[in-house]
Structure formats: C-alpha cells, structure tokens
Amino acid sequence: MTDQDTRREQWRGVDEGWGRRAVEFASISEPANCREYVALHQHLGVGAGTRLLDVACGAGLAVELAAARGATCAGIDASHRLVAVAQDRSPDADLRVGDMHALPWDDESFDVVTSFRGIWGTTPDAVAEVRRVLRPGGRMGLTVWGHIKASQGAWALEPFTLARDEKVANQAAMVTLGRSGAGEELLTRWGFEHVRRVEIPFAWEFPDPETYARALASTGPAYEAIQAVGEQAFAQHAVEVARERVRDGLPLRAEIKVVGYVAHKPVDVQRGPSFLPEPATTPEVEEMYADDVDDLGYVMNASKLWGLDPRSADAIFGLMGTATELGGLSFRQRGIVVTACASTLGDSYCSLAWGGKLATKAGAEVAAGVLRGDDVGLDDSEKALAAWARKVARDPNGTTPADVQLLRDAGFDDRQVFAVTVYAAARLAFSTVNDALGAVPDEELVGSVPDEVRHAVSYGRPASTTGP
Ligand SMILES: C[S@@+](CC[C@H](N)C(=O)[O-])C[C@H]1O[C@@H](n2cnc3c(N)ncnc32)[C@H](O)[C@@H]1O
C-alpha cells in the first residue's frame, strides 16, 4: 500500500471518535458553531437555487441552514452516525458517508462548496476534489481555527491537550492552515482565484460547565484526550476549566478566532493537455507517444504539446544528451540539476517528473529536499551543483567567477562546468516551453510520485486531477 492509499483508508476510522456521541454532538456541540455557518453562507451568497455541497458536514446543521436559505444541498462526512443525524434533519438533501479525498459526485456538480473546520493543512488533497466538483466560476468557502492562543475562549479547547503527545502534535499540524498566507497559498496552488480571508464570528455558549464538558466530550479531538486519560478525568478537567469562567446571569462564552477563506474556481478553465490543440497523428508523433506508453504506460501532456514539432523535441533532448556525455553526468547529478532548475523556475511539471525519478534513485527525502531548496542528504559536490543550477535558473547575469570557482572546488573540471550549464539551460528551455504553453502535469504522474515530492511541489500549474 502506498502512503496515499493508507491515508485514503484512514477516513474509515473517523466514526470511532466523531460518531460515538453523535446525538450529543448534534444537539449540544454543533449548534454552538451556528454563527460561523451563517457568516460563511452570507459571504458566499448562498440563496434560492444554489447547488451546495458541505464537505465534512458533521451532523448537518450547516446543510440545514443552507437549505433554509433555499439551497439544494448535498453533504459528505466520514462518520456514518453523524450522517444519520444529518439525514434525519434534512431528508431531501443528498447526504453521503464517504471520504473528502474522493468525492462521489461528478465534475462541475455544484455552485458552492463549503467546509467548516473540515479541510485542514493535513488534508490539502481534498481541495483538489472541491475544485473538481465545482462548476467553472463556482465559489468555495472554508473555515479553520485561527490564532487559538490569542483567543479569549482558548480555555475551551485546552482539555484537548490531555491527548497523547503525538495526537496533540497532529492537532497542531492541522491548524496551520489558519496562519497568515497559508490558506491563500493552498487555494491558489490548487487553481482557485480571488482568494480572500474573511471575518468569521465564532463563540461557543453553554449554560453551565457540565453541559460544556459534555459538548466537548462528543467531539473527535476530545476522544483522543479521553483515550489518554479516561472519560471521568476528561470530564472533571473540562468542568474545572469552565468553572473559572462562570459569569453571574450570563452564559459561559468562549470566543475563538476562526479564519474563513472564500475563493472562486476560474471560469476560463483549461480543457486540453496544453493551450494548443493536440497534433495530427503522423508516424513521428506516433513514435513519440509509443515511447511514452512503453516507459510510463500513458502519453504525457508534454508529448502532446511537443508532438506539434517532434524535430524540436529531438533537438532539445539531443542537446541534453550531448551535455550529459560531455560532462559524464550521472543520472543522480542530472536529477539534482533538473529538480533545482524546475523548482526555481516554478515549473511543477518537470519538478514532479524528475522529483519522482530522483526519488527512485536517491530516496523521496533527498528529492523533496532539492525541490524545497534545503538539499538534505546531498554531499558537498551535489550541493554545489544544485546551487549553480538555481543561480543559472534565477539570474544567469548575476553569476560570478567565484561561483564557477565553487564548482571547481567541488571537483568539477571546466568541461563539466560547461556541460552542466548547457544541460541546465536546455532543461530550462524545455520547461519554459511547457509552462508558457500551459502543459498540464499528468494526473498519472501526480499519482505516481511519493507524498514527500508531491507536497514539496507547492507552485506552478496544478495537475490535471484538479482540472476538468
Ligand atoms: C471539526 S468537525 C466539523 C464538523 C462540521 N463541519 C461542524 O461544523 O461541526 C470535522 C468533521 O470531519 C469529518 N471527517 C474527518 N475526516 C474526514 C474525511 N476524510 N472525509 C470526510 N469527513 C471527514 C469528521 O467526521 C467530522 O464530522
């Protein structure tokens, strides 16, 4: 099983934590979130006739409120016991048990997709699915926890920290999407535009510490704490925390910072493998395609672009071959040069293709390190190679004799320095053509690279999994 398969299966265990007290969650926990539902629906213009999907819909209160505005609603959640409540509340809605990473709806089915603290920094692939099921021009909105420590109501989430250290660390990783710039970066990366951070009011109110403790205990993160310290200790701790907050004649109130993001799927979505139509079939094109199928099992979108003139492809790959021979460049060295150049240029296609290739030779961490630019696992001569490739890609007029000397010091002779530079320049030319003419990274390619590589490629054109 690949990392991706394992992650895809994890959703099946979610009901254990989120569904075990579905009735209490639905009746005393979820209603306390109501302000955020109203605010996000307002920002997204949810109204009569809106086809809306709520991802990680929980017990479906947000769905019910959207339907009250006239929307035609669908929802999905991993917890079958929460979905049962949602179905009871909204019998006319299309509510399903399933995984947000594989939404069981056709492309372009919805006008609006929402997710209330359901999509996190740890679940970025779900954003690709949201984009797929939205119609061009459709709107998405999601909320995540903001700066919890700076919130007046931080105390109300404190009992979650009773969970085991690794669970608390995971909870912390989940909330990173609320940090400044993080959501904007994620949504832009997955092909959304007009990404905006919006004000989301969020305040839990409970009549007394005991009700608060019961509401909290019905949530998934509380279950992680309960597994560590037991039901009773969790409840006792939560009640004690809340007692200090009791106010005479007023409800317990915990205001917590929540961040909202709204964004649009572009109207002008690309439908082909690149901006240019596919080439007519000629023997040369057929040969190019057959080589891809032999090597990879599919025809790359890049080949569908370069098939417009196979002679140009031969010329550019011929130059790369000449440089490889001239410099005696090993596969690993070429992998480092390509991934360093492609990541500097912001070319997701070659970063994924060669990140994957380098990972098979050198390991996923090494490949991801070059893509990220921290070069973990490279020796000194390889670091010099990567640094040179980045300079050539970023600013070829900014190089100096001292930079060349660094390569010599790292063991490269002058012929190799020339060869590496020709190789890098040929790769950059290849990337430039692909990028400028909109060659879309292949879905199969994205699925074939290790998670580390995929996560390191946080730039460039999104893959075709994210587009129609
Ligand atoms: C913080 S709750 C939010 C629930 C609801 N949106 C609300 O506002 O109360 C997170 C929800 O995500 C659901 N969930 C977790 N992993 C999921 C997955 N892979 N696919 C679908 N739902 C998932 C949980 O069952 C839970 O209902």
Tab-separated table of N, CA and C in Angstrom, residues 254-346:
chain	number	residue	atom	x	y	z
A	254	ALA	N	-17.181	31.348	25.072
A	254	ALA	CA	-15.792	31.214	24.624
A	254	ALA	C	-15.704	31.713	23.192
A	255	GLU	N	-15.098	32.887	23.031
A	255	GLU	CA	-14.907	33.414	21.666
A	255	GLU	C	-13.578	32.900	21.142
A	256	ILE	N	-13.627	32.236	20.003
A	256	ILE	CA	-12.414	31.623	19.450
A	256	ILE	C	-12.174	32.163	18.051
A	257	LYS	N	-10.909	32.481	17.778
A	257	LYS	CA	-10.601	33.043	16.453
A	257	LYS	C	-10.701	31.953	15.391
A	258	VAL	N	-11.539	32.217	14.407
A	258	VAL	CA	-11.722	31.301	13.280
A	258	VAL	C	-11.429	32.094	12.012
A	259	VAL	N	-10.693	31.449	11.101
A	259	VAL	CA	-10.349	32.111	9.847
A	259	VAL	C	-11.227	31.538	8.738
A	260	GLY	N	-11.753	32.402	7.895
A	260	GLY	CA	-12.525	31.936	6.739
A	260	GLY	C	-11.803	32.292	5.452
A	261	TYR	N	-11.874	31.396	4.477
A	261	TYR	CA	-11.341	31.690	3.145
A	261	TYR	C	-12.464	31.507	2.135
A	262	VAL	N	-12.603	32.446	1.237
A	262	VAL	CA	-13.515	32.240	0.115
A	262	VAL	C	-12.716	32.416	-1.176
A	263	ALA	N	-13.079	31.641	-2.196
A	263	ALA	CA	-12.322	31.670	-3.448
A	263	ALA	C	-13.233	31.220	-4.582
A	264	HIS	N	-12.798	31.495	-5.802
A	264	HIS	CA	-13.579	31.116	-6.987
A	264	HIS	C	-12.813	30.117	-7.826
A	265	LYS	N	-13.547	29.211	-8.464
A	265	LYS	CA	-12.920	28.395	-9.498
A	265	LYS	C	-12.928	29.229	-10.776
A	266	PRO	N	-11.773	29.325	-11.463
A	266	PRO	CA	-11.760	30.179	-12.659
A	266	PRO	C	-12.813	29.750	-13.675
A	267	VAL	N	-13.361	30.730	-14.374
A	267	VAL	CA	-14.362	30.439	-15.397
A	267	VAL	C	-13.669	29.847	-16.622
A	268	ASP	N	-12.507	30.459	-16.917
A	268	ASP	CA	-11.810	30.085	-18.132
A	268	ASP	C	-10.883	28.912	-17.827
A	269	VAL	N	-11.457	27.749	-17.552
A	269	VAL	CA	-10.604	26.618	-17.194
A	269	VAL	C	-10.078	25.946	-18.455
A	270	GLN	N	-8.870	25.456	-18.298
A	270	GLN	CA	-8.230	24.821	-19.434
A	270	GLN	C	-8.782	23.409	-19.601
A	271	ARG	N	-9.098	23.023	-20.811
A	271	ARG	CA	-9.671	21.699	-21.010
A	271	ARG	C	-8.722	20.717	-21.688
A	272	GLY	N	-7.753	21.190	-22.443
A	272	GLY	CA	-6.867	20.271	-23.168
A	272	GLY	C	-5.581	20.013	-22.419
A	273	PRO	N	-4.674	19.238	-23.008
A	273	PRO	CA	-3.380	18.943	-22.370
A	273	PRO	C	-2.475	20.170	-22.304
A	274	SER	N	-2.721	21.171	-23.181
A	274	SER	CA	-1.972	22.439	-23.142
A	274	SER	C	-2.881	23.483	-23.792
A	275	PHE	N	-2.327	24.695	-24.007
A	275	PHE	CA	-3.158	25.729	-24.638
A	275	PHE	C	-3.339	25.484	-26.143
A	276	LEU	N	-2.524	24.617	-26.710
A	276	LEU	CA	-2.600	24.368	-28.149
A	276	LEU	C	-3.323	23.047	-28.415
A	277	PRO	N	-3.991	22.935	-29.540
A	277	PRO	CA	-4.695	21.680	-29.822
A	277	PRO	C	-3.698	20.535	-30.035
A	278	GLU	N	-4.162	19.321	-29.802
A	278	GLU	CA	-3.283	18.155	-29.968
A	278	GLU	C	-2.841	18.032	-31.417
A	279	PRO	N	-1.619	17.537	-31.647
A	279	PRO	CA	-1.127	17.450	-33.029
A	279	PRO	C	-1.855	16.379	-33.828
A	280	ALA	N	-1.836	16.559	-35.149
A	280	ALA	CA	-2.359	15.496	-36.029
A	280	ALA	C	-1.430	14.293	-35.921
A	281	THR	N	-1.998	13.110	-36.125
A	281	THR	CA	-1.168	11.911	-35.989
A	281	THR	C	-0.274	11.735	-37.219
A	282	THR	N	1.010	11.668	-36.982
A	282	THR	CA	1.986	11.368	-38.039
A	282	THR	C	2.836	10.218	-37.498
A	283	PRO	N	3.621	9.566	-38.344
A	283	PRO	CA	4.472	8.484	-37.820
A	283	PRO	C	5.388	8.966	-36.693
A	284	GLU	N	5.897	10.224	-36.811
A	284	GLU	CA	6.804	10.751	-35.774
A	284	GLU	C	6.054	10.935	-34.446
A	285	VAL	N	4.833	11.459	-34.552
A	285	VAL	CA	4.037	11.661	-33.333
A	285	VAL	C	3.705	10.302	-32.706
A	286	GLU	N	3.324	9.359	-33.565
A	286	GLU	CA	3.001	8.020	-33.049
A	286	GLU	C	4.188	7.412	-32.332
A	287	GLU	N	5.367	7.658	-32.874
A	287	GLU	CA	6.585	7.099	-32.251
A	287	GLU	C	6.814	7.746	-30.873
A	288	MET	N	6.623	9.054	-30.843
A	288	MET	CA	6.768	9.760	-29.548
A	288	MET	C	5.813	9.179	-28.511
A	289	TYR	N	4.552	9.013	-28.921
A	289	TYR	CA	3.524	8.526	-27.992
A	289	TYR	C	3.839	7.090	-27.557
A	290	ALA	N	4.300	6.277	-28.538
A	290	ALA	CA	4.595	4.868	-28.216
A	290	ALA	C	5.739	4.793	-27.194
A	291	ASP	N	6.736	5.693	-27.341
A	291	ASP	CA	7.850	5.704	-26.374
A	291	ASP	C	7.325	5.990	-24.968
A	292	ASP	N	6.400	6.958	-24.881
A	292	ASP	CA	5.804	7.290	-23.568
A	292	ASP	C	5.081	6.080	-22.982
A	293	VAL	N	4.275	5.436	-23.834
A	293	VAL	CA	3.485	4.297	-23.335
A	293	VAL	C	4.424	3.183	-22.872
A	294	ASP	N	5.503	2.950	-23.639
A	294	ASP	CA	6.477	1.927	-23.218
A	294	ASP	C	7.091	2.284	-21.864
A	295	ASP	N	7.470	3.560	-21.721
A	295	ASP	CA	8.171	3.990	-20.489
A	295	ASP	C	7.229	4.125	-19.303
A	296	LEU	N	6.044	4.691	-19.566
A	296	LEU	CA	5.196	5.151	-18.449
A	296	LEU	C	3.814	4.506	-18.396
A	297	GLY	N	3.379	3.984	-19.526
A	297	GLY	CA	2.033	3.405	-19.580
A	297	GLY	C	0.982	4.416	-20.015
A	298	TYR	N	1.372	5.664	-20.287
A	298	TYR	CA	0.420	6.678	-20.766
A	298	TYR	C	1.181	7.723	-21.584
A	299	VAL	N	0.433	8.524	-22.336
A	299	VAL	CA	1.076	9.578	-23.129
A	299	VAL	C	1.073	10.867	-22.325
A	300	MET	N	2.249	11.453	-22.170
A	300	MET	CA	2.343	12.682	-21.352
A	300	MET	C	1.713	13.873	-22.085
A	301	ASN	N	1.129	14.767	-21.299
A	301	ASN	CA	0.609	16.004	-21.897
A	301	ASN	C	1.739	16.780	-22.585
A	302	ALA	N	2.948	16.693	-22.015
A	302	ALA	CA	4.087	17.393	-22.631
A	302	ALA	C	4.334	16.849	-24.040
A	303	SER	N	4.165	15.539	-24.217
A	303	SER	CA	4.394	14.957	-25.555
A	303	SER	C	3.302	15.413	-26.516
A	304	LYS	N	2.098	15.629	-25.974
A	304	LYS	CA	1.014	16.099	-26.845
A	304	LYS	C	1.298	17.532	-27.312
A	305	LEU	N	2.077	18.262	-26.519
A	305	LEU	CA	2.490	19.603	-26.938
A	305	LEU	C	3.679	19.521	-27.910
A	306	TRP	N	4.723	18.802	-27.527
A	306	TRP	CA	5.936	18.738	-28.357
A	306	TRP	C	5.691	17.946	-29.640
A	307	GLY	N	4.605	17.168	-29.645
A	307	GLY	CA	4.232	16.443	-30.861
A	307	GLY	C	3.890	17.400	-31.999
A	308	LEU	N	3.645	18.679	-31.670
A	308	LEU	CA	3.391	19.658	-32.727
A	308	LEU	C	4.618	19.813	-33.626
A	309	ASP	N	5.789	19.548	-33.072
A	309	ASP	CA	7.001	19.511	-33.899
A	309	ASP	C	8.030	18.572	-33.257
A	310	PRO	N	7.937	17.276	-33.550
A	310	PRO	CA	8.862	16.324	-32.939
A	310	PRO	C	10.338	16.666	-33.190
A	311	ARG	N	10.617	17.408	-34.279
A	311	ARG	CA	12.031	17.769	-34.532
A	311	ARG	C	12.558	18.669	-33.424
A	312	SER	N	11.710	19.571	-32.933
A	312	SER	CA	12.151	20.446	-31.839
A	312	SER	C	12.437	19.625	-30.590
A	313	ALA	N	11.553	18.633	-30.344
A	313	ALA	CA	11.778	17.767	-29.174
A	313	ALA	C	13.088	17.020	-29.334
A	314	ASP	N	13.322	16.476	-30.525
A	314	ASP	CA	14.575	15.733	-30.749
A	314	ASP	C	15.777	16.651	-30.538
A	315	ALA	N	15.653	17.900	-31.032
A	315	ALA	CA	16.787	18.823	-30.932
A	315	ALA	C	17.101	19.140	-29.476
A	316	ILE	N	16.061	19.397	-28.706
A	316	ILE	CA	16.323	19.815	-27.318
A	316	ILE	C	16.807	18.621	-26.484
A	317	PHE	N	16.215	17.454	-26.713
A	317	PHE	CA	16.692	16.274	-25.972
A	317	PHE	C	18.063	15.832	-26.475
A	318	GLY	N	18.321	16.116	-27.779
A	318	GLY	CA	19.647	15.814	-28.317
A	318	GLY	C	20.703	16.647	-27.605
A	319	LEU	N	20.385	17.920	-27.379
A	319	LEU	CA	21.334	18.800	-26.687
A	319	LEU	C	21.566	18.328	-25.252
A	320	MET	N	20.495	17.905	-24.611
A	320	MET	CA	20.656	17.381	-23.233
A	320	MET	C	21.566	16.144	-23.247
A	321	GLY	N	21.382	15.296	-24.278
A	321	GLY	CA	22.211	14.077	-24.380
A	321	GLY	C	23.671	14.437	-24.596
A	322	THR	N	23.914	15.437	-25.453
A	322	THR	CA	25.296	15.857	-25.717
A	322	THR	C	25.950	16.359	-24.426
A	323	ALA	N	25.205	17.184	-23.691
A	323	ALA	CA	25.748	17.749	-22.444
A	323	ALA	C	26.025	16.646	-21.426
A	324	THR	N	25.128	15.665	-21.375
A	324	THR	CA	25.293	14.553	-20.429
A	324	THR	C	26.600	13.809	-20.719
A	325	GLU	N	26.815	13.579	-22.028
A	325	GLU	CA	28.013	12.838	-22.434
A	325	GLU	C	29.270	13.667	-22.167
A	326	LEU	N	29.198	14.924	-22.541
A	326	LEU	CA	30.355	15.812	-22.392
A	326	LEU	C	30.816	15.890	-20.935
A	327	GLY	N	29.829	16.010	-20.056
A	327	GLY	CA	30.180	16.188	-18.638
A	327	GLY	C	30.268	14.876	-17.877
A	328	GLY	N	29.937	13.766	-18.523
A	328	GLY	CA	29.910	12.477	-17.798
A	328	GLY	C	28.945	12.564	-16.625
A	329	LEU	N	27.784	13.197	-16.876
A	329	LEU	CA	26.842	13.455	-15.767
A	329	LEU	C	26.053	12.194	-15.434
A	330	SER	N	26.054	11.831	-14.171
A	330	SER	CA	25.313	10.638	-13.745
A	330	SER	C	23.814	10.959	-13.698
A	331	PHE	N	23.006	9.924	-13.597
A	331	PHE	CA	21.553	10.115	-13.501
A	331	PHE	C	21.221	10.964	-12.275
A	332	ARG	N	21.873	10.652	-11.145
A	332	ARG	CA	21.600	11.386	-9.906
A	332	ARG	C	21.980	12.864	-10.060
A	333	GLN	N	23.120	13.117	-10.694
A	333	GLN	CA	23.521	14.527	-10.887
A	333	GLN	C	22.515	15.256	-11.773
A	334	ARG	N	22.060	14.583	-12.835
A	334	ARG	CA	21.079	15.241	-13.710
A	334	ARG	C	19.762	15.482	-12.964
A	335	GLY	N	19.397	14.505	-12.135
A	335	GLY	CA	18.172	14.661	-11.348
A	335	GLY	C	18.247	15.878	-10.440
A	336	ILE	N	19.426	16.083	-9.864
A	336	ILE	CA	19.598	17.242	-8.973
A	336	ILE	C	19.508	18.543	-9.772
A	337	VAL	N	20.166	18.562	-10.938
A	337	VAL	CA	20.137	19.791	-11.753
A	337	VAL	C	18.699	20.087	-12.217
A	338	VAL	N	17.991	19.066	-12.679
A	338	VAL	CA	16.630	19.323	-13.195
A	338	VAL	C	15.706	19.786	-12.074
A	339	THR	N	15.740	19.097	-10.932
A	339	THR	CA	14.801	19.478	-9.870
A	339	THR	C	15.141	20.861	-9.302
A	340	ALA	N	16.458	21.169	-9.238
A	340	ALA	CA	16.836	22.509	-8.743
A	340	ALA	C	16.376	23.578	-9.731
A	341	CYS	N	16.580	23.323	-11.030
A	341	CYS	CA	16.163	24.313	-12.050
A	341	CYS	C	14.643	24.462	-12.077
A	342	ALA	N	13.946	23.324	-12.117
A	342	ALA	CA	12.491	23.367	-12.284
A	342	ALA	C	11.828	24.039	-11.085
A	343	SER	N	12.317	23.733	-9.874
A	343	SER	CA	11.682	24.340	-8.697
A	343	SER	C	11.960	25.842	-8.663
A	344	THR	N	13.161	26.246	-9.091
A	344	THR	CA	13.479	27.686	-9.106
A	344	THR	C	12.592	28.411	-10.115
A	345	LEU	N	12.368	27.768	-11.234
A	345	LEU	CA	11.528	28.378	-12.274
A	345	LEU	C	10.040	28.343	-11.909
A	346	GLY	N	9.685	27.500	-10.928
A	346	GLY	CA	8.275	27.355	-10.565
A	346	GLY	C	7.552	26.416	-11.513
